[in-house]
Amino acid sequence: MSSENHGTVKEDTALVMSPTGSATQASPVSPSTSKPMPELPDELVQAGWSKCWSKRENRPYWFNRFTNQSMWEMPILGQHDVISDPLGLNAASVEGAGDAGVGNGQRKRRLSEEAAHGGLNSFKRPKIEIGIPVTPTTPRVPISPVTPRAKPWNSTTGTEDKPGQPASALYRPTIIYWDLDIQTNAVIRERAPANHLPPHPEIELQRAHLTTKLRQHYQELCYQREGIEPPPESFNRWLLERKVLDKGPDPLLPSDCDPIISRSMFREVMNDIPIRLSRIKYKEEARKLLFKYAEAAKKMIDSRNATPDSRKVVKWNVEDTINWLRRDHSASKEDYMDRLEHLRKQCGPHVTAVAKDSVEGICTKIYHISVEYVRRIRQAHQTLLKDCNITDPEAAEVQDRLVYCYPVRLALPSPNHPRVELHFENDISCLRYKGEMVKVNRGYFAKLELLYRYSCIDDPRFEKFLSRIWCLIKRYQVMFGAGVNEGMGLQGALPVPVFEVLNKQFGVSFECFASPLNSYFKQFCSAFPDTDGFFGSRGPFLNFSPASGSFEANPPFCEELMDAMVTHFEELLEKSSEPLSFIIFVPEWRDPLTPALNRMETSAFLRHHMSVPAFEHAYRSGSQYICKKEEMYYKAVHGTVIIFLQNDAGFTKWEPTPERIQELLAAYQVSQRTLGSPVPSSTSSAPTMPSPASAGLSGIKDSTAAKTAPERSASLDTSPASHENSSSSCSPLENTTPPSEAASL
């Protein structure tokens, strides 16, 4: 993203934008002046202007070292200044100007008078009206990238542009994985502003350091007490599971949970005791794994305070297994795996009994450290707000009326934000604060800018835009870890063709589990209302109570979260008499059957369900905002169940008829044809976190035996990436007004 006056003298020069409205840049090599130049006014010199001489054209020109802008005519005082107005929000367009994007009749310097030069990265800021009340009875005018009021990607010349020259525009991505034109049909009760503390880069940096330190404590405890590495991504799932129960003030770290011991963390650590079992491909690997397990079980029983009966059972089974290994050298891989399963059944209960206290100690220790870290963060945050003279506001009046859903609003105003530096590396936007850099694809950076424009009401000049993006991306990076592809499966999303059909056939316009980074619609629920609300989030779904609407739910695959989700669905469907529909994508975990899947398949609101086989569908990567195009999609390694939960009014309006189901299956087939061969994923054998089915399939088990629809052309050019776990879904953001401006139904 760049200002409309930015030129392209040095394309690789690092641009630095400040949330306070300043812009700096490494000084380019200015052309040498062959003759003395008259001095410029002090105002122009302070703004970065200097007069230079063009040897090629044999004439003077004016160059700005801050913006790389060059002109043949002397700049005019009072024109758009990127120092005081870096985003060009207050720049008035002048009809009849010599070039698009340059105000006051100024002409950009070109390689020659005849050559047309249009900067692809110049950005003409659209004007968005945010003062229009939006309610279910108000005429709705979509404000989106294709409407005249907000058209950020101008690929053709308009009436205000000079013929034959491209209009100023945002960075234009080649492929778009979202549709911000779709308006919401989700209706909610008007709600008061949230009491979350406003995000700040300094506080977010402290939270990131403490969370990383907490991860290290977890790793050290697992190694010191049990001699194992922590299960992959178990810390990430611990955060998800804790937030279902947590009533503490911090948006990320838990501090008020009951019970203290996490079932998710306890279960995953116990699964890796005495050793972690991995996927086996060859016979020799199976033989070694069996021997390792026998030795580790015997060592644990000998070193722990076990009962005599436990010692006797474990030692006898271990000796019997070792004798069998020495005696039988012709066993197959299946024989070794059967023997390993038998040994686990015999020794597992006794190993669990001796390790139970130690593992519970790990869970308790991590929780108490988290409570202490939350106290530190909260104290630092309140001190910062106090230094900025920000106090608790008076309670806002809330009317008891129905309105279309709108983004989360914070009750406390935001303090002044420090400078966050921005520069571009090819197609990557890099934001840096105090040496900590976050990265996002330039196409997704443009998406965040649109969401911010639609949703944010307290920053019309975009002075806090860069710092809020930095906080947003940093929060998600810290939550899902710093490892390669770590946690990205927890943010997986459905493919674009599936979302298109969900909206067209079932009226879906809202995602229950998403983020500003992976959402398809502009209205959605996400985990962090404080950072995501500025980009359109409606807050956590478990705290979101719609009265009507059609929703898509693709939750992170955490058993506790999915179970709480089902409870929330049934409460909403039971309470509402308006059309309400939920289409849920969850993993087909049947061995053992998960409580969430069992409850949905036996629910009184179940209208339809179907199963998508493993490796015959795919979904978008959770790292889509930073990954390469060919890594955007990857195959699911397990089956996925698609479930329709609807009340009577919702079933009447969005009934899953055979024709509509055919369209949905056809969208899956389109997604399947866009993928290459499946890439095997390497993860532990314990099914602690499978991923949701989101896209392409060829063989689908449908409860209504729907036939496949005709083929459709694919709009995406993608190929699979190697991931294992997936979850989350997209959710839309919408340009709605706060409840104080909305009319009641």
XYZ file of C-alpha atoms in Angstrom:
745
model
C 0.000 0.000 0.000
C 1.282 3.440 -0.795
C -0.007 6.947 -0.965
C -1.507 8.193 -4.186
C 1.465 10.533 -4.645
C 4.117 7.851 -4.268
C 6.235 7.390 -7.351
C 8.428 4.476 -8.386
C 11.887 6.025 -8.673
C 13.363 3.277 -6.508
C 10.995 0.386 -6.205
C 13.091 -1.522 -3.716
C 13.491 1.361 -1.289
C 11.986 0.650 2.120
C 8.945 2.748 2.883
C 8.291 3.600 6.526
C 4.821 4.703 7.509
C 3.901 5.963 10.935
C 0.516 5.628 12.567
C 0.867 9.265 13.592
C 0.839 10.278 9.978
C 4.544 10.467 9.138
C 6.288 8.730 6.299
C 10.006 8.280 5.914
C 12.150 6.445 3.461
C 15.758 5.673 2.845
C 17.029 8.566 0.773
C 17.379 7.574 -2.883
C 20.335 8.586 -4.989
C 19.218 11.948 -6.326
C 20.392 13.002 -9.817
C 23.355 15.316 -9.699
C 22.679 18.967 -10.394
C 24.873 20.339 -13.143
C 23.933 23.998 -12.555
C 23.039 26.048 -9.477
C 19.406 25.860 -8.464
C 17.406 28.634 -6.795
C 16.411 27.897 -3.235
C 12.930 26.570 -2.504
C 10.578 27.932 0.152
C 11.267 26.558 3.591
C 7.870 24.840 3.663
C 8.721 22.781 0.566
C 12.206 21.956 1.839
C 10.785 20.702 5.134
C 8.311 18.597 3.178
C 11.234 16.883 1.423
C 11.250 18.715 -1.909
C 14.419 19.630 -3.800
C 15.042 21.002 -7.289
C 17.169 18.827 -9.588
C 18.324 18.858 -13.184
C 17.447 16.193 -15.761
C 20.332 15.561 -18.142
C 18.138 13.461 -20.384
C 15.417 16.073 -20.820
C 17.738 19.040 -20.248
C 15.283 20.713 -17.931
C 14.733 21.059 -14.176
C 12.364 18.928 -12.127
C 11.301 18.714 -8.489
C 11.935 15.575 -6.429
C 10.586 14.578 -2.971
C 13.032 12.414 -1.020
C 10.306 11.262 1.386
C 7.830 9.969 -1.182
C 9.996 9.425 -4.312
C 7.566 11.706 -6.149
C 8.937 13.792 -9.016
C 7.271 16.614 -10.958
C 8.134 18.862 -13.864
C 6.339 21.828 -12.277
C 7.153 23.309 -8.875
C 4.943 21.781 -6.148
C 2.169 24.014 -4.853
C 1.858 24.652 -1.148
C -1.366 23.262 0.299
C -1.633 20.272 -2.043
C -1.896 16.716 -0.689
C 0.992 16.227 1.718
C 1.936 12.664 2.619
C 3.560 13.889 5.835
C 0.397 15.259 7.405
C -2.006 13.061 5.426
C -0.139 9.864 4.394
C -3.255 8.026 3.240
C -4.675 10.831 1.149
C -7.957 10.864 3.028
C -8.251 14.640 2.807
C -6.916 15.005 -0.715
C -9.512 16.554 -3.026
C -9.574 15.287 -6.581
C -9.370 17.973 -9.274
C -11.219 17.426 -12.509
C -9.202 18.000 -15.608
C -5.935 17.221 -13.868
C -3.072 16.239 -16.062
C -2.692 12.833 -14.391
C -4.882 10.619 -12.249
C -3.976 10.650 -8.578
C -2.096 13.988 -8.632
C -4.012 16.941 -7.257
C -3.920 20.648 -8.074
C -3.176 20.078 -11.729
C 0.352 18.801 -11.069
C 1.910 16.470 -13.597
C 4.133 13.556 -12.656
C 7.556 13.406 -14.197
C 7.830 10.628 -16.805
C 10.618 9.034 -18.753
C 9.404 11.132 -21.661
C 6.490 13.413 -22.391
C 4.870 10.774 -24.583
C 5.329 7.686 -22.360
C 2.437 7.013 -20.004
C 3.502 5.855 -16.567
C 0.961 4.651 -14.016
C 2.051 3.366 -10.610
C 0.346 0.058 -9.874
C 0.839 0.626 -6.181
C -0.699 4.081 -6.061
C -3.897 4.069 -4.072
C -6.922 6.282 -4.536
C -8.759 6.146 -1.232
C -12.480 5.532 -1.559
C -14.848 7.473 0.638
C -16.983 5.267 2.836
C -20.103 6.566 4.510
C -20.493 5.044 7.961
C -23.286 7.151 9.365
C -26.193 5.334 7.697
C -28.368 3.382 10.155
C -28.431 -0.295 9.271
C -31.301 -2.401 10.538
C -33.367 -5.244 9.113
C -35.918 -2.694 7.860
C -33.472 -0.199 6.378
C -32.846 -0.223 2.605
C -29.389 -1.695 2.213
C -26.848 -0.372 -0.271
C -23.827 -2.666 -0.422
C -20.571 -0.852 0.232
C -17.992 -3.066 -1.347
C -15.099 -3.174 -3.787
C -17.511 -3.191 -6.735
C -19.649 -0.222 -5.746
C -18.839 3.300 -6.980
C -18.312 4.563 -3.429
C -15.632 2.039 -2.606
C -13.749 0.697 -5.577
C -10.190 0.037 -4.463
C -9.022 -1.904 -7.508
C -9.559 0.263 -10.575
C -8.409 -1.706 -13.570
C -10.042 0.537 -16.166
C -10.025 4.251 -16.714
C -12.839 6.263 -15.226
C -14.412 9.586 -15.950
C -11.984 11.410 -13.686
C -8.887 9.838 -15.198
C -7.069 10.930 -18.276
C -7.825 8.625 -21.226
C -5.276 5.907 -21.713
C -3.857 6.074 -18.209
C -4.597 3.627 -15.362
C -6.451 4.907 -12.347
C -4.854 4.992 -8.917
C -5.473 1.714 -7.116
C -4.542 -0.573 -4.287
C -2.186 -3.442 -4.821
C -4.258 -5.780 -6.967
C -4.036 -9.470 -6.013
C -4.191 -11.971 -8.853
C -6.544 -14.308 -6.958
C -9.089 -13.271 -4.341
C -10.219 -15.724 -1.671
C -13.001 -13.602 -0.185
C -16.179 -11.771 -1.155
C -16.790 -8.605 0.830
C -19.850 -7.657 -1.232
C -22.157 -10.063 0.570
C -24.337 -8.352 3.149
C -25.376 -10.086 6.332
C -28.755 -11.596 7.188
C -27.742 -12.170 10.821
C -29.945 -10.276 13.285
C -29.019 -9.755 16.942
C -30.182 -7.828 19.966
C -28.507 -4.479 20.377
C -25.597 -4.803 22.777
C -23.440 -2.426 24.796
C -19.789 -1.717 23.897
C -17.361 -4.327 25.171
C -15.200 -3.659 28.220
C -12.010 -5.084 26.725
C -8.890 -2.973 27.067
C -7.901 -1.468 23.687
C -4.908 -3.183 22.038
C -1.519 -1.503 22.061
C 1.761 -2.665 20.450
C 3.715 -2.334 23.700
C 1.268 -4.513 25.625
C 1.007 -6.991 22.754
C 4.785 -7.306 22.680
C 4.841 -8.059 26.413
C 2.069 -10.635 25.994
C 4.000 -12.287 23.160
C 7.179 -12.580 25.237
C 5.350 -14.022 28.241
C 3.380 -16.509 26.134
C 6.593 -17.694 24.474
C 8.117 -18.081 27.924
C 5.098 -20.109 29.033
C 5.596 -22.445 26.059
C 9.192 -22.959 27.130
C 8.085 -23.790 30.694
C 5.706 -26.399 29.280
C 8.435 -27.963 27.200
C 10.842 -28.093 30.141
C 8.261 -29.648 32.475
C 7.399 -32.396 29.980
C 11.053 -33.249 29.504
C 12.079 -33.067 33.163
C 9.126 -34.957 34.648
C 8.234 -37.438 31.916
C 11.265 -37.477 29.642
C 9.191 -36.629 26.542
C 8.815 -33.706 24.201
C 5.458 -31.920 24.510
C 2.871 -33.329 22.084
C 2.736 -31.349 18.831
C 0.485 -28.306 19.141
C -0.890 -29.476 22.476
C -0.154 -26.036 23.932
C -2.262 -24.435 21.165
C -5.177 -26.735 21.918
C -4.728 -26.045 25.628
C -5.286 -22.340 24.900
C -8.442 -23.145 22.914
C -9.824 -25.493 25.557
C -9.069 -23.073 28.396
C -10.782 -20.147 26.666
C -14.019 -22.140 26.572
C -14.018 -22.083 30.379
C -11.977 -18.987 31.148
C -13.647 -15.954 32.730
C -10.435 -13.976 33.146
C -9.652 -10.561 31.646
C -6.893 -11.527 29.212
C -7.951 -12.313 25.633
C -5.266 -14.992 25.164
C -3.927 -16.449 28.418
C -6.305 -18.195 30.876
C -6.528 -16.980 34.452
C -9.960 -17.965 35.841
C -10.831 -21.565 34.914
C -12.657 -24.312 36.720
C -11.305 -26.998 36.833
C -7.674 -25.930 36.937
C -6.421 -29.156 35.339
C -6.971 -29.130 31.600
C -8.513 -32.302 30.214
C -7.040 -31.566 26.800
C -3.450 -31.175 28.022
C -3.739 -34.122 30.426
C -5.102 -36.395 27.695
C -2.452 -35.493 25.133
C 0.496 -35.828 27.500
C -0.764 -39.182 28.762
C -1.067 -40.422 25.160
C 2.687 -39.912 24.723
C 3.635 -41.819 27.892
C 5.851 -43.802 28.082
C 6.836 -42.953 24.469
C 5.212 -41.192 21.551
C 3.791 -43.541 18.952
C 4.292 -42.521 15.343
C 2.994 -43.651 11.983
C 4.687 -46.824 10.780
C 5.431 -47.651 7.145
C 7.886 -50.551 7.311
C 8.282 -53.767 9.276
C 11.600 -52.811 10.860
C 10.126 -49.570 12.172
C 7.267 -51.508 13.781
C 9.729 -53.911 15.421
C 11.822 -51.054 16.861
C 8.747 -49.222 18.112
C 7.472 -52.303 19.927
C 10.851 -52.833 21.603
C 11.086 -49.168 22.636
C 7.621 -49.200 24.168
C 8.365 -52.343 26.177
C 11.631 -50.933 27.534
C 10.057 -47.534 28.373
C 7.105 -49.135 30.205
C 9.415 -51.312 32.308
C 11.677 -48.357 33.143
C 8.745 -46.186 34.225
C 7.263 -48.848 36.484
C 10.659 -49.450 38.111
C 11.307 -45.736 38.739
C 7.853 -44.727 40.020
C 5.905 -45.542 43.157
C 3.824 -48.357 41.670
C 1.875 -51.022 43.493
C 3.268 -54.577 43.592
C 0.483 -55.828 41.349
C 1.213 -53.163 38.743
C 4.910 -53.993 38.768
C 4.155 -57.677 38.357
C 1.738 -57.215 35.422
C 3.944 -54.792 33.520
C 7.174 -56.774 34.000
C 5.562 -60.026 32.959
C 4.090 -58.507 29.759
C 7.332 -56.745 28.896
C 9.412 -59.898 29.339
C 6.948 -61.893 27.285
C 7.117 -59.314 24.467
C 10.924 -59.204 24.467
C 11.132 -63.016 24.374
C 8.709 -63.025 21.437
C 10.846 -60.493 19.589
C 13.972 -62.582 20.087
C 12.232 -65.795 19.106
C 10.174 -64.735 16.064
C 12.092 -62.993 13.264
C 9.603 -63.689 10.477
C 6.731 -61.605 11.822
C 5.060 -59.087 9.528
C 4.402 -55.422 10.174
C 0.797 -56.236 11.119
C 2.021 -58.809 13.666
C 4.237 -56.236 15.347
C 1.446 -53.652 15.447
C -1.019 -56.175 16.895
C 1.502 -57.105 19.569
C 2.051 -53.409 20.365
C -1.674 -52.851 20.742
C -1.932 -55.847 23.074
C 0.980 -54.548 25.175
C -0.603 -51.100 25.453
C -3.879 -52.584 26.656
C -2.123 -54.652 29.290
C 0.360 -52.036 30.519
C -1.471 -48.800 29.732
C -3.691 -48.600 32.838
C -0.762 -49.262 35.155
C 1.491 -46.735 33.388
C -1.290 -44.146 33.568
C -1.765 -44.765 37.268
C 1.879 -44.100 38.139
C 2.128 -41.028 35.839
C -1.206 -39.443 36.793
C 0.057 -37.233 39.628
C 3.046 -36.039 37.632
C 0.989 -35.065 34.570
C -1.592 -33.292 36.716
C 1.285 -31.390 38.265
C 2.379 -30.229 34.804
C -1.122 -28.963 34.004
C -1.461 -27.206 37.357
C 1.963 -25.577 37.130
C 1.334 -24.190 33.638
C -2.024 -22.781 34.685
C -0.638 -20.981 37.741
C 2.212 -19.478 35.704
C -0.388 -18.256 33.220
C -2.369 -16.594 36.023
C 0.741 -14.719 37.146
C 1.506 -13.581 33.595
C -2.050 -12.303 33.154
C -1.673 -10.248 36.323
C 1.511 -8.649 34.993
C -0.009 -7.865 31.596
C -3.159 -6.428 33.122
C -1.190 -4.216 35.473
C 1.026 -2.889 32.678
C -2.001 -2.242 30.459
C -3.879 -0.309 33.127
C -0.779 1.753 33.904
C -0.448 2.677 30.236
C -4.089 3.778 30.037
C -3.753 5.756 33.259
C -0.705 7.589 31.897
C -2.827 8.537 28.857
C -5.617 9.832 31.138
C -8.052 7.177 29.910
C -10.612 6.199 32.518
C -13.653 3.961 32.503
C -16.488 5.621 30.573
C -20.069 5.829 31.680
C -22.304 2.902 30.817
C -23.866 3.334 27.381
C -27.607 3.137 26.976
C -28.765 0.082 25.050
C -32.196 -0.192 23.514
C -34.015 -3.484 23.489
C -34.342 -3.905 19.740
C -33.208 -6.128 16.902
C -30.526 -4.883 14.532
C -28.323 -6.404 11.887
C -25.112 -7.662 13.465
C -22.277 -5.148 13.673
C -18.609 -5.346 14.684
C -17.494 -5.264 18.297
C -17.138 -1.762 19.701
C -14.836 -1.049 22.636
C -16.050 1.134 25.498
C -12.590 2.548 26.234
C -10.940 4.883 23.713
C -7.579 3.862 22.314
C -4.422 5.602 23.527
C -1.916 7.069 21.106
C 0.008 4.337 19.316
C 3.758 4.284 18.656
C 5.213 4.160 15.175
C 5.088 0.900 13.267
C 7.326 0.667 10.210
C 6.043 -0.728 6.928
C 7.995 -1.877 3.901
C 7.397 -4.306 1.066
C 9.458 -7.279 -0.055
C 8.077 -8.341 -3.416
C 4.516 -9.500 -2.620
C 4.959 -9.424 1.164
C 4.070 -6.543 3.466
C 6.427 -6.355 6.449
C 5.465 -4.463 9.616
C 8.078 -3.911 12.292
C 7.817 -2.660 15.856
C 10.869 -2.626 18.136
C 12.611 -5.221 16.014
C 9.626 -7.616 16.014
C 8.445 -8.138 12.439
C 5.201 -9.632 11.197
C 4.462 -10.407 7.571
C 1.339 -10.639 5.451
C 0.727 -11.087 1.753
C 0.045 -7.785 0.007
C -3.297 -9.038 -1.266
C -4.375 -9.839 2.293
C -2.953 -6.526 3.438
C -5.340 -4.856 0.989
C -8.159 -7.018 2.352
C -7.397 -5.915 5.917
C -7.476 -2.326 4.755
C -10.953 -2.770 3.302
C -12.202 -4.516 6.433
C -10.741 -1.726 8.552
C -12.456 0.903 6.428
C -15.806 -0.899 6.657
C -15.651 -1.640 10.387
C -13.508 0.906 12.250
C -15.256 4.090 13.390
C -12.654 5.714 15.665
C -9.761 6.139 13.218
C -10.933 7.909 10.024
C -7.388 9.070 9.184
C -5.919 5.566 9.540
C -3.442 6.815 12.139
C -3.640 3.548 14.117
C -4.095 1.265 11.127
C -0.553 -0.136 10.912
C -0.180 -0.628 14.656
C -3.522 -2.441 14.848
C -2.548 -4.754 11.995
C 0.720 -5.477 13.811
C -1.177 -6.342 17.002
C -3.637 -8.515 15.064
C -1.040 -10.619 13.266
C 1.214 -10.824 16.319
C -1.670 -12.146 18.424
C -2.384 -15.021 16.033
C 1.292 -15.832 15.572
C 1.777 -16.049 19.322
C -1.334 -18.168 19.792
C -0.346 -20.779 17.215
C 3.401 -20.876 17.784
C 6.500 -20.003 15.821
C 7.221 -23.417 14.279
C 6.971 -24.076 10.555
C 3.276 -24.488 9.742
C 2.556 -24.803 13.457
C -1.046 -24.116 14.317
C -2.049 -23.397 10.747
C -4.372 -26.386 10.705
C -6.378 -24.721 13.462
C -7.171 -21.846 11.072
C -8.078 -23.857 7.964
C -11.020 -22.650 5.889
C -13.417 -23.976 3.268
C -12.563 -23.496 -0.409
C -14.023 -20.559 -2.290
C -16.424 -22.634 -4.499
C -18.001 -24.143 -1.388
C -18.571 -20.730 0.169
C -20.127 -19.515 -3.065
C -22.663 -22.346 -3.045
C -23.375 -21.965 0.671
C -24.270 -18.344 0.058
C -26.217 -18.924 -3.154
C -28.216 -21.988 -2.124
C -28.487 -21.694 1.664
C -28.233 -17.942 2.254
C -25.062 -18.260 4.330
C -23.538 -14.843 4.990
C -21.774 -15.342 8.312
C -18.907 -17.488 9.622
C -19.017 -18.623 13.224
C -15.288 -19.368 13.554
C -12.854 -17.254 11.546
C -10.440 -14.339 11.721
C -9.802 -11.222 9.645
C -6.986 -13.145 7.981
C -8.942 -16.174 6.741
C -12.541 -14.958 6.511
C -14.521 -15.195 3.277
C -17.363 -12.880 4.283
C -16.936 -9.513 5.936
C -19.063 -10.569 8.914
C -17.736 -13.264 11.210
C -16.949 -14.287 14.771
C -13.374 -14.706 15.943
C -11.366 -15.435 19.062
C -10.129 -11.923 19.913
C -12.693 -9.114 20.001
C -10.167 -6.484 21.081
C -7.873 -6.800 18.054
C -10.317 -8.237 15.488
C -13.244 -5.898 16.140
C -11.581 -3.097 14.163
C -11.570 -5.457 11.167
C -15.189 -6.598 11.446
C -15.264 -9.342 14.057
C -18.485 -9.800 16.014
C -16.550 -11.318 18.918
C -16.306 -14.951 20.109
C -19.172 -17.081 18.833
C -19.963 -18.540 22.242
C -20.805 -14.964 23.319
C -22.742 -14.205 20.118
C -26.507 -14.781 20.189
C -28.205 -14.240 16.813
C -31.987 -14.250 16.559
C -32.046 -15.194 12.873
C -29.746 -15.778 9.931
C -27.875 -18.495 8.060
C -24.450 -19.449 9.414
C -21.468 -21.613 8.517
C -19.454 -23.211 11.328
C -16.047 -24.801 10.791
C -14.620 -24.799 14.335
C -11.047 -25.475 15.434
C -10.924 -29.199 16.068
C -10.787 -29.094 19.837
C -13.235 -31.534 21.425
C -14.167 -29.248 24.313
C -14.765 -26.300 22.001
C -16.909 -28.348 19.622
C -18.998 -29.680 22.499
C -19.604 -26.137 23.795
C -20.481 -25.088 20.235
C -23.236 -27.731 19.980
C -24.689 -26.624 23.307
C -24.799 -23.032 22.073
C -26.410 -24.047 18.752
C -29.224 -25.939 20.446
C -29.924 -23.121 22.889
C -30.209 -20.602 20.049
C -32.413 -22.876 17.920
C -34.663 -23.625 20.862
C -35.071 -19.975 21.782
C -35.653 -18.393 18.352
C -38.811 -18.569 16.256
C -37.191 -16.631 13.363
C -35.396 -18.446 10.505
C -32.143 -19.785 11.936
C -29.780 -22.233 10.240
C -26.319 -23.624 11.011
C -24.250 -25.670 8.541
C -21.447 -27.353 10.480
C -18.224 -28.962 9.221
C -16.576 -31.254 11.790
C -14.130 -34.176 11.566
C -15.557 -37.667 11.369
C -14.082 -39.004 14.590
C -15.891 -42.268 15.337
C -13.221 -44.352 17.054
C -14.102 -43.338 19.665
C -17.137 -41.242 18.770
C -16.772 -37.664 19.976
C -19.564 -36.210 22.131
C -20.093 -33.241 19.796
C -20.630 -35.407 16.707
C -22.888 -37.793 18.582
C -25.038 -34.951 19.919
C -25.449 -33.325 16.506
C -26.373 -36.575 14.767
C -29.062 -37.231 17.376
C -30.246 -33.620 17.707
C -33.929 -32.735 17.320
C -32.857 -29.929 14.960
C -30.948 -32.204 12.555
C -32.270 -31.777 9.008
C -29.568 -33.394 6.909
C -26.038 -34.743 7.143
C -23.474 -36.276 4.812
C -19.966 -37.669 5.048
C -16.960 -36.645 2.943
C -14.255 -39.354 2.707
C -10.675 -38.672 3.702
C -8.233 -37.547 0.982
C -11.168 -36.765 -1.305
C -11.624 -33.182 -0.161
C -9.434 -30.271 0.821
C -9.482 -26.936 2.539
C -7.569 -23.682 2.539
C -4.449 -23.449 4.638
C -4.496 -21.489 7.865
C -1.346 -19.740 6.636
C -3.120 -18.474 3.516
C -2.259 -14.880 4.373
C 1.464 -15.601 4.010
C 1.856 -18.856 2.051
C 2.434 -19.286 -1.676
C -0.428 -19.772 -4.093
C 0.484 -23.396 -4.744
C 0.334 -24.071 -0.985
C -3.111 -22.553 -0.515
C -5.032 -25.869 -0.485
C -4.206 -29.213 1.061
C -5.943 -32.565 1.364
C -7.792 -33.592 4.492
C -6.379 -36.741 6.089
C -9.679 -37.769 7.660
C -13.341 -37.748 6.802
C -15.585 -34.782 7.448
C -19.238 -34.685 8.392
C -21.434 -31.846 7.120
C -24.473 -31.322 9.349
C -27.501 -29.051 8.897
C -29.086 -27.869 12.158
C -32.189 -25.695 11.589
C -35.322 -24.657 13.411
C -38.674 -24.951 11.637
C -38.567 -21.457 10.136
C -34.972 -21.961 9.021
C -35.816 -25.309 7.443
C -38.687 -23.703 5.523
C -36.448 -20.932 4.191
C -33.194 -22.820 3.605
C -34.256 -26.443 3.261
C -31.386 -28.727 2.170
C -33.240 -30.066 -0.874
C -31.623 -32.610 -3.223
C -31.052 -29.869 -5.802
C -29.225 -27.677 -3.318
C -27.184 -30.601 -2.057
C -26.198 -31.367 -5.645
C -24.885 -27.837 -6.019
C -22.844 -28.261 -2.845
C -21.378 -31.560 -4.040
C -20.586 -29.996 -7.409
C -18.640 -27.259 -5.614
C -16.638 -29.925 -3.809
C -15.851 -31.575 -7.134
C -14.705 -28.260 -8.571
C -12.344 -27.860 -5.652
C -11.110 -31.413 -6.092
C -10.201 -30.823 -9.736
C -8.102 -27.804 -8.810
C -5.863 -29.933 -6.580
C -2.924 -32.109 -7.431
C -2.093 -35.444 -5.888
C -2.436 -35.621 -2.108
C 0.589 -34.854 0.002
C 1.021 -37.228 2.946
C 1.090 -35.460 6.273
C 3.398 -36.433 9.089
C 1.844 -36.314 12.529
C 1.416 -38.467 15.541
C -0.900 -41.424 15.333
C -3.136 -40.256 18.152
C -6.179 -38.566 16.639
C -6.001 -35.620 18.992
C -6.913 -33.037 16.368
C -8.190 -33.931 12.899
C -9.282 -31.265 10.505
C -12.542 -30.256 8.861
C -13.588 -31.045 5.396
C -13.872 -27.992 3.413
C -13.531 -28.753 -0.210
C -13.247 -30.975 -3.185
C -14.370 -34.536 -3.122
C -15.236 -37.136 -5.649
C -16.960 -39.828 -3.601
C -19.421 -38.523 -1.035
C -21.687 -40.490 1.233
C -24.895 -38.495 1.337
C -27.758 -39.298 3.655
C -30.204 -38.461 0.859
C -28.203 -40.174 -1.883
C -27.925 -36.987 -3.903
C -26.517 -37.349 -7.383
C -23.502 -35.350 -8.419
C -24.146 -32.200 -10.354
C -22.570 -31.269 -13.694
C -19.010 -30.108 -13.622
C -18.207 -26.481 -13.089
C -15.120 -24.594 -14.120
C -12.694 -23.877 -11.303
C -11.813 -20.306 -10.560
C -8.719 -21.068 -8.512
C -5.375 -22.452 -9.528
C -4.211 -24.302 -6.466
C -2.293 -27.323 -5.363
C -2.080 -29.054 -1.988
C 0.188 -28.189 0.862
C 1.333 -30.702 3.437
C -0.604 -30.085 6.625
C -2.448 -32.299 8.999
C -4.868 -30.514 11.225
C -7.425 -27.995 10.162
C -10.198 -26.018 11.660
C -11.781 -22.680 11.903
C -13.964 -21.160 9.340
C -14.315 -17.834 7.794
C -16.671 -15.232 8.996
C -17.880 -12.095 7.342
C -17.344 -8.513 8.242
C -19.977 -5.979 7.530
C -20.155 -2.213 7.273
C -22.881 -1.750 9.818
C -23.329 1.101 12.224
C -23.244 0.869 16.014
C -26.519 0.162 17.744
C -26.965 3.762 18.754
C -27.411 4.604 15.077
C -29.577 1.645 14.104
C -33.339 1.663 13.894
C -35.306 -1.055 15.615
C -37.255 -3.694 13.806
